[in-house]
XYZ file of C-alpha atoms in Angstrom:
254
model
C 0.000 0.000 0.000
C 2.840 2.362 0.871
C 4.574 1.558 -2.435
C 1.412 2.402 -4.418
C 1.021 5.663 -2.512
C 4.637 6.590 -3.249
C 4.197 5.865 -6.962
C 1.063 8.006 -7.123
C 2.854 10.855 -5.356
C 5.797 10.626 -7.795
C 3.449 10.713 -10.794
C 1.617 13.688 -9.364
C 4.914 15.515 -8.854
C 5.951 14.828 -12.464
C 2.628 16.085 -13.817
C 2.771 19.183 -11.617
C 6.305 19.940 -12.783
C 5.330 19.652 -16.476
C 2.318 21.889 -15.958
C 4.397 24.538 -14.189
C 7.007 24.360 -16.940
C 4.328 24.790 -19.594
C 4.995 21.347 -21.056
C 2.264 19.079 -22.437
C 1.196 16.203 -20.195
C -0.930 13.866 -22.303
C 0.368 12.002 -25.334
C -1.053 12.127 -28.828
C -4.419 13.620 -27.836
C -6.373 16.767 -28.475
C -7.188 18.981 -25.507
C -10.567 20.538 -24.762
C -9.499 23.765 -26.465
C -8.610 21.850 -29.636
C -4.847 22.177 -29.121
C -2.749 19.130 -29.878
C -0.876 17.591 -26.966
C 2.022 15.388 -28.079
C 3.326 14.568 -24.616
C 6.885 13.234 -24.633
C 7.111 13.472 -28.432
C 9.352 16.300 -29.608
C 8.723 17.072 -33.266
C 11.921 17.424 -35.295
C 11.429 19.880 -38.144
C 13.901 20.797 -40.887
C 13.390 24.070 -42.768
C 15.045 23.486 -46.152
C 15.400 26.322 -48.623
C 17.247 29.380 -49.847
C 17.985 32.818 -48.355
C 14.309 33.365 -47.518
C 14.650 30.436 -45.098
C 18.196 31.131 -43.885
C 18.924 33.301 -40.853
C 19.860 36.940 -41.559
C 21.786 39.503 -39.516
C 19.217 42.163 -40.414
C 16.283 40.087 -39.124
C 15.545 39.484 -35.445
C 13.968 36.095 -36.150
C 13.237 34.374 -39.440
C 10.175 32.136 -39.595
C 12.053 28.981 -38.571
C 13.285 30.669 -35.389
C 9.732 31.699 -34.505
C 8.169 28.263 -34.917
C 9.132 26.579 -31.595
C 7.325 29.125 -29.413
C 4.323 29.341 -31.741
C 4.001 25.567 -31.875
C 4.424 25.224 -28.112
C 1.439 27.542 -27.702
C -0.476 24.934 -29.702
C 0.743 22.108 -27.467
C 3.464 20.948 -29.869
C 7.031 20.784 -28.598
C 9.384 21.087 -31.554
C 13.039 21.319 -32.461
C 13.558 23.280 -35.678
C 16.737 22.890 -37.733
C 17.368 25.673 -40.235
C 18.892 24.320 -43.450
C 18.349 27.443 -45.509
C 21.281 28.549 -47.676
C 21.475 31.884 -49.517
C 21.568 31.698 -53.362
C 20.460 28.059 -53.310
C 18.215 26.557 -55.986
C 16.658 23.077 -56.055
C 19.199 21.541 -58.425
C 22.897 20.763 -58.327
C 25.869 23.050 -58.849
C 26.369 21.441 -62.270
C 22.886 22.591 -63.304
C 23.642 26.281 -62.676
C 26.930 27.334 -61.113
C 26.695 31.109 -60.834
C 26.985 30.599 -57.083
C 29.647 28.068 -56.121
C 27.731 26.418 -53.306
C 25.946 23.153 -52.635
C 22.415 23.495 -53.923
C 19.224 21.605 -53.058
C 19.975 18.242 -54.619
C 23.633 18.464 -53.578
C 22.781 18.784 -49.889
C 19.430 17.005 -49.547
C 21.058 14.047 -47.809
C 23.368 15.990 -45.472
C 21.113 18.945 -44.661
C 17.787 17.106 -44.431
C 17.792 13.323 -44.228
C 20.660 12.968 -41.752
C 18.609 14.880 -39.164
C 15.916 12.149 -39.189
C 13.116 14.739 -39.218
C 9.430 14.169 -38.588
C 8.522 17.025 -40.907
C 10.354 18.991 -43.595
C 9.446 22.485 -44.792
C 10.632 22.983 -48.389
C 10.900 26.540 -49.692
C 12.604 26.993 -53.063
C 11.749 28.744 -56.299
C 12.941 32.351 -56.203
C 16.441 31.485 -57.441
C 15.228 28.653 -59.689
C 12.868 30.925 -61.619
C 15.146 33.962 -61.816
C 16.073 35.275 -65.272
C 19.623 36.624 -65.206
C 19.267 38.342 -68.590
C 17.184 41.505 -68.549
C 14.716 40.157 -71.116
C 11.254 38.613 -70.560
C 11.958 35.461 -72.570
C 15.362 34.757 -71.011
C 16.219 31.408 -69.462
C 15.521 30.670 -65.818
C 18.419 29.391 -63.762
C 16.654 26.053 -63.330
C 14.149 25.200 -66.078
C 10.567 24.661 -64.929
C 10.543 20.923 -65.671
C 13.790 20.404 -63.754
C 12.404 22.380 -60.835
C 9.334 20.151 -60.805
C 11.471 17.020 -61.050
C 13.711 18.121 -58.178
C 10.803 18.915 -55.868
C 9.049 15.701 -56.833
C 12.143 13.692 -55.936
C 12.410 15.366 -52.531
C 8.730 14.890 -51.739
C 8.655 11.240 -52.763
C 11.867 10.423 -50.911
C 10.583 12.039 -47.726
C 7.177 10.395 -47.949
C 8.819 7.031 -48.624
C 10.483 7.465 -45.229
C 7.136 8.494 -43.657
C 8.314 12.069 -43.176
C 5.674 14.783 -43.500
C 6.181 17.555 -46.058
C 5.097 21.191 -46.061
C 5.746 23.145 -49.256
C 6.186 26.911 -49.361
C 5.452 28.677 -52.648
C 7.772 31.687 -53.105
C 6.519 35.227 -52.518
C 6.323 37.651 -55.407
C 8.983 40.267 -56.117
C 8.522 43.995 -55.578
C 10.498 47.198 -55.831
C 12.804 47.524 -58.816
C 12.211 44.021 -60.171
C 10.514 44.014 -63.589
C 7.088 42.398 -63.776
C 8.281 39.720 -66.208
C 10.241 38.188 -63.309
C 6.961 37.699 -61.434
C 5.270 36.318 -64.527
C 7.987 33.664 -64.725
C 8.038 33.101 -60.956
C 4.297 32.441 -60.904
C 4.812 29.441 -63.190
C 7.018 27.965 -60.461
C 4.397 28.798 -57.832
C 1.855 26.817 -59.861
C 4.202 23.807 -59.851
C 4.420 23.940 -56.053
C 0.636 24.081 -55.726
C 0.091 21.192 -58.147
C 2.679 19.010 -56.426
C 1.156 19.773 -53.046
C -2.263 18.714 -54.293
C -0.958 15.577 -55.999
C 1.104 14.359 -53.048
C -1.210 15.719 -50.337
C 1.420 17.831 -48.592
C 0.985 20.879 -46.417
C 1.103 24.159 -48.347
C 1.741 27.824 -47.597
C 1.256 29.921 -50.737
C 3.368 32.992 -50.030
C 2.728 34.397 -53.497
C -1.003 34.658 -52.782
C -0.593 35.378 -49.088
C 1.699 38.384 -49.603
C -0.341 39.674 -52.576
C -3.559 39.496 -50.551
C -1.894 41.379 -47.709
C -0.867 44.278 -49.944
C -4.352 44.465 -51.469
C -6.231 44.509 -48.162
C -3.891 46.235 -45.682
C -4.404 49.982 -45.621
C -1.306 50.815 -43.578
C 0.975 50.439 -46.584
C 3.504 48.641 -44.397
C 6.099 46.736 -46.400
C 6.718 43.026 -45.791
C 9.969 42.790 -47.743
C 13.444 44.136 -47.010
C 14.627 44.563 -50.563
C 11.851 43.469 -52.854
C 12.696 39.783 -52.307
C 13.379 38.813 -48.701
C 10.721 39.138 -45.973
C 11.392 41.576 -43.146
C 10.540 40.784 -39.523
C 6.838 41.375 -40.020
C 6.892 39.255 -43.164
C 8.591 36.419 -41.312
C 6.168 36.756 -38.384
C 3.185 36.432 -40.734
C 4.811 33.503 -42.537
C 5.504 31.762 -39.241
C 1.856 32.083 -38.259
C 0.679 30.508 -41.514
C 3.252 27.718 -41.289
C 2.305 26.997 -37.680
C -1.329 26.479 -38.645
C -0.326 24.098 -41.445
C 1.832 22.080 -39.055
C -1.083 21.937 -36.600
C -3.286 20.492 -39.367
C -0.659 17.889 -40.268
C -0.041 16.808 -36.673
C -3.766 16.723 -35.874
C -4.232 14.086 -38.596
C -1.086 12.122 -37.741
C -1.101 12.178 -33.945
């Protein structure tokens, strides 16, 4: 009888400690307020992309840095690994070598798979679609079909390993960028949306999301630093959208 009492007291102490620390107590259930409670499960997330994903000295927190606290508020304890790399496209350095770095396909194994993630956020397209020549019919750095093939490979490989996928469609360009760059970029956005639908992945459409913001917000506040990269407010809004997509994914899975 004394042993049982001791065990109960120990369990009560553990639960009290987790509650005081703000940690979830139950495992794999949904609370009364609809928030997901994963218990001892810590979600490992990899954010894989280009400079829009990567950390920046001029930004307090990019979206990946904001996710742990936002997810914890939803009852999801997460570790987020930022594998964003500036100037990166989905292909290999041999496909377009203007920037002498490891690109998406070059580093998919080392920067994503080796972390054994539960979920991967993939955000490419801005560099893939970009036309280096100042002409509307110039070549993109990574042709549209190659872009689609690269993303398809990543999605299928992750899903084969039972890893969840959340795709981010790139935001449109503003400022001094000519409109033909956005016309080309939107073709790449459409590929992301079609792949998401076909493979039933999570999706955050930044092209639409940012465009809608500018059309409806009367403050005129900018979301981009330089016409390409989100500023702190842009990243905060992105992080909110991504959090809700992750909540949807985990609600189904857990």
